[in-house]
Amino acid sequence: MRTLISDVLVIGAGLAGERAAIASAQAGLDVTMLSLVPPRRSHSAAAQGGMQASLGNSAKGKGDNPTVHWLDTVKGSDWGADQEVARIFADNAPIAMREMAHFGVPWNRVEGGPREVYIKGKKTTIVEDEANEGLITARDFGGTAKWRTCYTADGTGHTVLYAMDNLAVQLDITIHDRMEALSLIHEDGACIGAVVRSLRDGEILNYLAKATVIATGGYGRLYGESTNAIINEGTGSAIALQTGLVPLGNMEAVQFHPTGIVPTDILVTEGCRGDGGLLLDVDEYRFMPEYEPEKQELASRDVVSRRMKQHILKGKGVQSSYGEHLWLDLRHLGEKHLTTKLREVYDICMYFIGVNPIKELIPVRPTQHYSMGGIRVNKDGMAYGLKGLFALGEVACWDMHGFNRLGGNSLAETVVAGMVVGEKIADYANSAELNANISLGEKFAKEQTDLIEHLLTNPGEEDVYALRDEIAELLKDHVHIFRTGEGLEKAVAGLKEILGRLKNVKVKATAPGMNPELSQALRIKGMAQQAYIIAKGALLRTESRGAHTREDYPARDDKNWLNRTLASWPLGADEPEFNYEPVGPLDLPPGDRGYGGGQMINMDLSLEEYNAKVDAEQKALGKQDTSEPTGVSLPKEAWREESPYKDAK
Amino acid sequence: MARTLTFKIFRYNPTKDNDEPHIDTFKLEETPRLNLFTALHRIRENQAPDLMYDFVCRAGICGSCAMMINGRPTLACRTLTADLADTIELYPLPFFKLLGDLSVDTGVWFHDMAKRLESWIHTTKEFDPTAEEERMDNTTANKIYESERCIECGCCVAACATAQVYPDFLGAAGLNRVGRFLFDPRDTRGEQEWFELVSTDAGVFGCIGMMACDDVCPKDLPLLEVFSYIRRKMNAGVKVAVTEMDLPA
């Protein structure tokens, strides 16, 4: 078999993976990127609304700074985030936006003078500062004190990905597309590469490297009904989990976006509401101000999705043959706005559901959208439990999002983590020795070829697509916006049963080459394991925090649950192992988010007591040493100087 | 009453010994708002487990799923069966390397195109992380975005008469990319550099003006405007070159 060797192997060539690859290439390292699809088709391209960064150039962003962005992010996370990582992110986001401008992104810019906008349902005139003419502008998004989301119309992910890939082409970074990593090769607690299957011709080959990077995006497709691209099946987090050494963090933290369209579950951006769009019920009544008088349609996504579901349960949903939904009203924004700044949304509505948003209401409902959980990494992006393995972007639990991420923070995370973690990866690869243990690689590859042989020849009768659908049904029915112990028990039992049936999966397609059914069959175990971890983690977490809402435990419980779930799956074990670690150093004390309501059970430790145990407890669960000590990037009580809501938008 | 649709799908697996290109026929019950993304998945999952095609975003954004649908190149994900007759013929895009059945290798072609055109901002400026961003007026930003909206689906190249007979032709996607960087004040390439890059048969002068690209572009890119802009620019380039030659030694 072929073994290809480079300094850095990047699995996944969306925004996070490419930005990290670029950092290594610029440091003079030999980089190979693998991707299921051509890089520009990665799911990053589908991000519409924008990226949060506190540039503060627009009139409604005046007074913004990284501290205010950090505050919004920590509150948005319902205090589940690692506050130091959120700080590293907020501090670097403005630099990343400007760097992307330098790389060629045609960000929308400030146009000085008065303009009409919709704020909280009312037409208002704001005056953009002439002195800021031509600087990067921003739109409004949910859960933020300032207008902070930088954008190119509603094609932000697309333009940023194209600019990034242009740079990757310029730097001549090797890209092998239509490649799927099946397992990680490791020995003595260090990752040395991956076993890979070509989706062009089915070849199995090995890639060895000093540093291996996973940037494969989220696991939204486990839910079936998801805004995610069909490639987002948790492939990267699966291979990390299957080492038995690397834990996944907070897998039960799953985001439901308020505005997936019905049917098809395609996303229409939060920018719709940021630009003034309204949510209406069956009576065409605007219900959000009743639930959330302050933030209205622009509370955080977990809150808006919960309120929508709550309103539907009150009998205010619109009946349709695709189930109940609510309406998104953009009509008042007018034709010009909808065919320029929200043009993708306009196209999606016209082509996919035959709705003209200039004249008609858009049917929407909360739909699975984002995976807060993922491969648990330290602040340098290195995985717990395995040296030389890094993860970043949606696949990682770096953990700036905690239990709910703000809109515009994930696309920004890809380029910021790409920049910050990318540098750490390059540093690591520059000092690491290559372990070119080809025979070890071949041993790992043989496990995969044996598995393929089993899938093609075993006498079982399980259909992989049927199993995939069963997993999705269980998650949809029991591990959705509102969760109960009873429902979660059912999901856990059902998924356990599915795990037992996996050995009987039989692939019917026998032709050589791409074999899409075999690809699905090779993924199904990782999907079932992760679904199980989501459900079991949700069952064990007897509180409500961010997007994790337990009807039977409605309070956020900072006394018992101000922690992060870590799930690992020891080799050969029937069950995953659950551990809990402190969320990270606390600087902003847990408090009310300012939206969403809900009860709280206060922590009984002081911040000092909590912070004193962070490092030791995290290290005991596999955290690798970081290049700088824990907490040094978190300036103490800087937030006391900022009162973000005093001159709120 | 629900229709029974007949799909006639081009099949060929180049990795399979002795396989010959052929057409397979499948029947499928039409359901409300059925699109070709769902239809092809139903066929694959219930009738033809080895059927090859490409979808990623299934929302008309990523450009993966272009194919010939009843003879016309377009995105399969956003094609509704309700807009088609009872019999639906599906072929892979021509021009691009066939990977199998309806799957073609657009990724490698577009990657090579980006390389040929040096599809990146040419500048001698270094990024300064401490400095304010360089200003740009919003009209310019919007103009760049218009061309930047290309999703590299390949429909324009598949529909292009020149491309079918001249494989080096950059196609509308390539020329549109030239326009995108020509519009961009951050790119310092001069007219002479652009002239050498695109004033050839493989570039803007290979186009025979039938403009099928403009008809089929799923993103409604302003290809006509971009082409005429590039041609005007290049003609200006020729004038400069001629004047230079006429100068006495």
mmCIF file with all atom_site columns, N, CA and C in Angstrom, chain A residues 56-59 107-115 127-137, chain B residues 132-141:
data_model
loop_
_atom_site.group_PDB
_atom_site.id
_atom_site.type_symbol
_atom_site.label_atom_id
_atom_site.label_alt_id
_atom_site.label_comp_id
_atom_site.label_asym_id
_atom_site.label_entity_id
_atom_site.label_seq_id
_atom_site.pdbx_PDB_ins_code
_atom_site.Cartn_x
_atom_site.Cartn_y
_atom_site.Cartn_z
_atom_site.occupancy
_atom_site.B_iso_or_equiv
_atom_site.pdbx_formal_charge
_atom_site.auth_seq_id
_atom_site.auth_comp_id
_atom_site.auth_asym_id
_atom_site.auth_atom_id
_atom_site.pdbx_PDB_model_num
ATOM 1   N N  . GLY A 1 56  ? -16.349 47.736 15.375 1.00 0.00 ? 56  GLY A N  1
ATOM 2   C CA . GLY A 1 56  ? -17.015 48.957 15.847 1.00 0.00 ? 56  GLY A CA 1
ATOM 3   C C  . GLY A 1 56  ? -17.063 50.087 14.835 1.00 0.00 ? 56  GLY A C  1
ATOM 4   N N  . ASN A 1 57  ? -17.095 49.749 13.544 1.00 0.00 ? 57  ASN A N  1
ATOM 5   C CA . ASN A 1 57  ? -17.096 50.807 12.523 1.00 0.00 ? 57  ASN A CA 1
ATOM 6   C C  . ASN A 1 57  ? -18.479 51.358 12.206 1.00 0.00 ? 57  ASN A C  1
ATOM 7   N N  . SER A 1 58  ? -19.493 50.518 12.356 1.00 0.00 ? 58  SER A N  1
ATOM 8   C CA . SER A 1 58  ? -20.829 50.966 11.969 1.00 0.00 ? 58  SER A CA 1
ATOM 9   C C  . SER A 1 58  ? -21.452 51.753 13.117 1.00 0.00 ? 58  SER A C  1
ATOM 10  N N  . ALA A 1 59  ? -22.447 52.568 12.796 1.00 0.00 ? 59  ALA A N  1
ATOM 11  C CA . ALA A 1 59  ? -23.054 53.447 13.804 1.00 0.00 ? 59  ALA A CA 1
ATOM 12  C C  . ALA A 1 59  ? -23.545 52.650 15.006 1.00 0.00 ? 59  ALA A C  1
ATOM 13  N N  . TRP A 1 107 ? -15.588 42.454 1.816  1.00 0.00 ? 107 TRP A N  1
ATOM 14  C CA . TRP A 1 107 ? -16.520 42.801 2.897  1.00 0.00 ? 107 TRP A CA 1
ATOM 15  C C  . TRP A 1 107 ? -17.394 43.981 2.503  1.00 0.00 ? 107 TRP A C  1
ATOM 16  N N  . ASN A 1 108 ? -18.638 43.960 2.914  1.00 0.00 ? 108 ASN A N  1
ATOM 17  C CA . ASN A 1 108 ? -19.459 45.156 2.762  1.00 0.00 ? 108 ASN A CA 1
ATOM 18  C C  . ASN A 1 108 ? -18.877 46.259 3.642  1.00 0.00 ? 108 ASN A C  1
ATOM 19  N N  . ARG A 1 109 ? -18.971 47.486 3.147  1.00 0.00 ? 109 ARG A N  1
ATOM 20  C CA . ARG A 1 109 ? -18.273 48.605 3.781  1.00 0.00 ? 109 ARG A CA 1
ATOM 21  C C  . ARG A 1 109 ? -19.249 49.672 4.264  1.00 0.00 ? 109 ARG A C  1
ATOM 22  N N  . VAL A 1 110 ? -18.778 50.485 5.183  1.00 0.00 ? 110 VAL A N  1
ATOM 23  C CA . VAL A 1 110 ? -19.587 51.589 5.697  1.00 0.00 ? 110 VAL A CA 1
ATOM 24  C C  . VAL A 1 110 ? -19.795 52.627 4.593  1.00 0.00 ? 110 VAL A C  1
ATOM 25  N N  . GLU A 1 111 ? -21.069 53.031 4.434  1.00 0.00 ? 111 GLU A N  1
ATOM 26  C CA . GLU A 1 111 ? -21.378 54.161 3.567  1.00 0.00 ? 111 GLU A CA 1
ATOM 27  C C  . GLU A 1 111 ? -21.859 55.286 4.474  1.00 0.00 ? 111 GLU A C  1
ATOM 28  N N  . GLY A 1 112 ? -21.106 56.353 4.538  1.00 0.00 ? 112 GLY A N  1
ATOM 29  C CA . GLY A 1 112 ? -21.413 57.461 5.451  1.00 0.00 ? 112 GLY A CA 1
ATOM 30  C C  . GLY A 1 112 ? -22.767 58.086 5.154  1.00 0.00 ? 112 GLY A C  1
ATOM 31  N N  . GLY A 1 113 ? -23.402 58.606 6.203  1.00 0.00 ? 113 GLY A N  1
ATOM 32  C CA . GLY A 1 113 ? -24.674 59.302 6.011  1.00 0.00 ? 113 GLY A CA 1
ATOM 33  C C  . GLY A 1 113 ? -25.854 58.512 6.529  1.00 0.00 ? 113 GLY A C  1
ATOM 34  N N  . PRO A 1 114 ? -27.055 59.093 6.401  1.00 0.00 ? 114 PRO A N  1
ATOM 35  C CA . PRO A 1 114 ? -28.238 58.445 6.960  1.00 0.00 ? 114 PRO A CA 1
ATOM 36  C C  . PRO A 1 114 ? -28.700 57.249 6.128  1.00 0.00 ? 114 PRO A C  1
ATOM 37  N N  . ARG A 1 115 ? -29.266 56.254 6.772  1.00 0.00 ? 115 ARG A N  1
ATOM 38  C CA . ARG A 1 115 ? -29.912 55.149 6.051  1.00 0.00 ? 115 ARG A CA 1
ATOM 39  C C  . ARG A 1 115 ? -31.043 54.593 6.908  1.00 0.00 ? 115 ARG A C  1
ATOM 40  N N  . VAL A 1 127 ? -27.513 57.110 11.289 1.00 0.00 ? 127 VAL A N  1
ATOM 41  C CA . VAL A 1 127 ? -26.559 57.907 10.522 1.00 0.00 ? 127 VAL A CA 1
ATOM 42  C C  . VAL A 1 127 ? -25.171 57.299 10.686 1.00 0.00 ? 127 VAL A C  1
ATOM 43  N N  . GLU A 1 128 ? -24.644 56.827 9.564  1.00 0.00 ? 128 GLU A N  1
ATOM 44  C CA . GLU A 1 128 ? -23.302 56.240 9.605  1.00 0.00 ? 128 GLU A CA 1
ATOM 45  C C  . GLU A 1 128 ? -22.265 57.362 9.573  1.00 0.00 ? 128 GLU A C  1
ATOM 46  N N  . ASP A 1 129 ? -21.252 57.201 10.386 1.00 0.00 ? 129 ASP A N  1
ATOM 47  C CA . ASP A 1 129 ? -20.189 58.194 10.523 1.00 0.00 ? 129 ASP A CA 1
ATOM 48  C C  . ASP A 1 129 ? -19.401 58.331 9.208  1.00 0.00 ? 129 ASP A C  1
ATOM 49  N N  . GLU A 1 130 ? -19.371 59.559 8.667  1.00 0.00 ? 130 GLU A N  1
ATOM 50  C CA . GLU A 1 130 ? -18.635 59.802 7.404  1.00 0.00 ? 130 GLU A CA 1
ATOM 51  C C  . GLU A 1 130 ? -17.155 59.443 7.554  1.00 0.00 ? 130 GLU A C  1
ATOM 52  N N  . ALA A 1 131 ? -16.651 59.619 8.767  1.00 0.00 ? 131 ALA A N  1
ATOM 53  C CA . ALA A 1 131 ? -15.223 59.347 8.999  1.00 0.00 ? 131 ALA A CA 1
ATOM 54  C C  . ALA A 1 131 ? -14.905 57.862 8.846  1.00 0.00 ? 131 ALA A C  1
ATOM 55  N N  . ASN A 1 132 ? -15.929 57.008 8.942  1.00 0.00 ? 132 ASN A N  1
ATOM 56  C CA . ASN A 1 132 ? -15.706 55.566 8.818  1.00 0.00 ? 132 ASN A CA 1
ATOM 57  C C  . ASN A 1 132 ? -15.998 55.033 7.422  1.00 0.00 ? 132 ASN A C  1
ATOM 58  N N  . GLU A 1 133 ? -16.318 55.924 6.501  1.00 0.00 ? 133 GLU A N  1
ATOM 59  C CA . GLU A 1 133 ? -16.606 55.532 5.124  1.00 0.00 ? 133 GLU A CA 1
ATOM 60  C C  . GLU A 1 133 ? -15.525 54.565 4.614  1.00 0.00 ? 133 GLU A C  1
ATOM 61  N N  . GLY A 1 134 ? -15.980 53.437 4.081  1.00 0.00 ? 134 GLY A N  1
ATOM 62  C CA . GLY A 1 134 ? -15.032 52.500 3.461  1.00 0.00 ? 134 GLY A CA 1
ATOM 63  C C  . GLY A 1 134 ? -14.442 51.471 4.403  1.00 0.00 ? 134 GLY A C  1
ATOM 64  N N  . LEU A 1 135 ? -14.704 51.600 5.710  1.00 0.00 ? 135 LEU A N  1
ATOM 65  C CA . LEU A 1 135 ? -14.246 50.550 6.636  1.00 0.00 ? 135 LEU A CA 1
ATOM 66  C C  . LEU A 1 135 ? -15.259 49.403 6.632  1.00 0.00 ? 135 LEU A C  1
ATOM 67  N N  . ILE A 1 136 ? -14.862 48.252 7.181  1.00 0.00 ? 136 ILE A N  1
ATOM 68  C CA . ILE A 1 136 ? -15.739 47.075 7.185  1.00 0.00 ? 136 ILE A CA 1
ATOM 69  C C  . ILE A 1 136 ? -16.964 47.361 8.057  1.00 0.00 ? 136 ILE A C  1
ATOM 70  N N  . THR A 1 137 ? -18.141 47.139 7.504  1.00 0.00 ? 137 THR A N  1
ATOM 71  C CA . THR A 1 137 ? -19.362 47.421 8.252  1.00 0.00 ? 137 THR A CA 1
ATOM 72  C C  . THR A 1 137 ? -19.876 46.145 8.932  1.00 0.00 ? 137 THR A C  1
ATOM 73  N N  . GLU B 2 132 ? -5.462  49.556 10.847 1.00 0.00 ? 132 GLU B N  1
ATOM 74  C CA . GLU B 2 132 ? -6.841  49.578 10.356 1.00 0.00 ? 132 GLU B CA 1
ATOM 75  C C  . GLU B 2 132 ? -6.855  48.959 8.954  1.00 0.00 ? 132 GLU B C  1
ATOM 76  N N  . GLU B 2 133 ? -7.992  48.364 8.590  1.00 0.00 ? 133 GLU B N  1
ATOM 77  C CA . GLU B 2 133 ? -8.089  47.785 7.249  1.00 0.00 ? 133 GLU B CA 1
ATOM 78  C C  . GLU B 2 133 ? -8.015  48.882 6.183  1.00 0.00 ? 133 GLU B C  1
ATOM 79  N N  . GLU B 2 134 ? -7.524  48.489 4.999  1.00 0.00 ? 134 GLU B N  1
ATOM 80  C CA . GLU B 2 134 ? -7.516  49.423 3.882  1.00 0.00 ? 134 GLU B CA 1
ATOM 81  C C  . GLU B 2 134 ? -8.960  49.736 3.492  1.00 0.00 ? 134 GLU B C  1
ATOM 82  N N  . ARG B 2 135 ? -9.249  50.971 3.221  1.00 0.00 ? 135 ARG B N  1
ATOM 83  C CA . ARG B 2 135 ? -10.646 51.317 2.908  1.00 0.00 ? 135 ARG B CA 1
ATOM 84  C C  . ARG B 2 135 ? -11.007 50.927 1.482  1.00 0.00 ? 135 ARG B C  1
ATOM 85  N N  . MET B 2 136 ? -12.295 50.697 1.267  1.00 0.00 ? 136 MET B N  1
ATOM 86  C CA . MET B 2 136 ? -12.787 50.376 -0.071 1.00 0.00 ? 136 MET B CA 1
ATOM 87  C C  . MET B 2 136 ? -14.202 50.927 -0.135 1.00 0.00 ? 136 MET B C  1
ATOM 88  N N  . ASP B 2 137 ? -14.593 51.512 -1.277 1.00 0.00 ? 137 ASP B N  1
ATOM 89  C CA . ASP B 2 137 ? -15.983 51.969 -1.237 1.00 0.00 ? 137 ASP B CA 1
ATOM 90  C C  . ASP B 2 137 ? -16.932 50.799 -1.464 1.00 0.00 ? 137 ASP B C  1
ATOM 91  N N  . ASN B 2 138 ? -18.108 50.941 -0.882 1.00 0.00 ? 138 ASN B N  1
ATOM 92  C CA . ASN B 2 138 ? -19.030 49.816 -0.850 1.00 0.00 ? 138 ASN B CA 1
ATOM 93  C C  . ASN B 2 138 ? -19.499 49.405 -2.246 1.00 0.00 ? 138 ASN B C  1
ATOM 94  N N  . THR B 2 139 ? -19.551 50.369 -3.157 1.00 0.00 ? 139 THR B N  1
ATOM 95  C CA . THR B 2 139 ? -19.953 50.043 -4.526 1.00 0.00 ? 139 THR B CA 1
ATOM 96  C C  . THR B 2 139 ? -18.932 49.098 -5.156 1.00 0.00 ? 139 THR B C  1
ATOM 97  N N  . THR B 2 140 ? -17.660 49.363 -4.923 1.00 0.00 ? 140 THR B N  1
ATOM 98  C CA . THR B 2 140 ? -16.617 48.469 -5.439 1.00 0.00 ? 140 THR B CA 1
ATOM 99  C C  . THR B 2 140 ? -16.744 47.089 -4.800 1.00 0.00 ? 140 THR B C  1
ATOM 100 N N  . ALA B 2 141 ? -16.954 47.061 -3.476 1.00 0.00 ? 141 ALA B N  1
ATOM 101 C CA . ALA B 2 141 ? -17.102 45.781 -2.779 1.00 0.00 ? 141 ALA B CA 1
ATOM 102 C C  . ALA B 2 141 ? -18.251 44.977 -3.383 1.00 0.00 ? 141 ALA B C  1
#
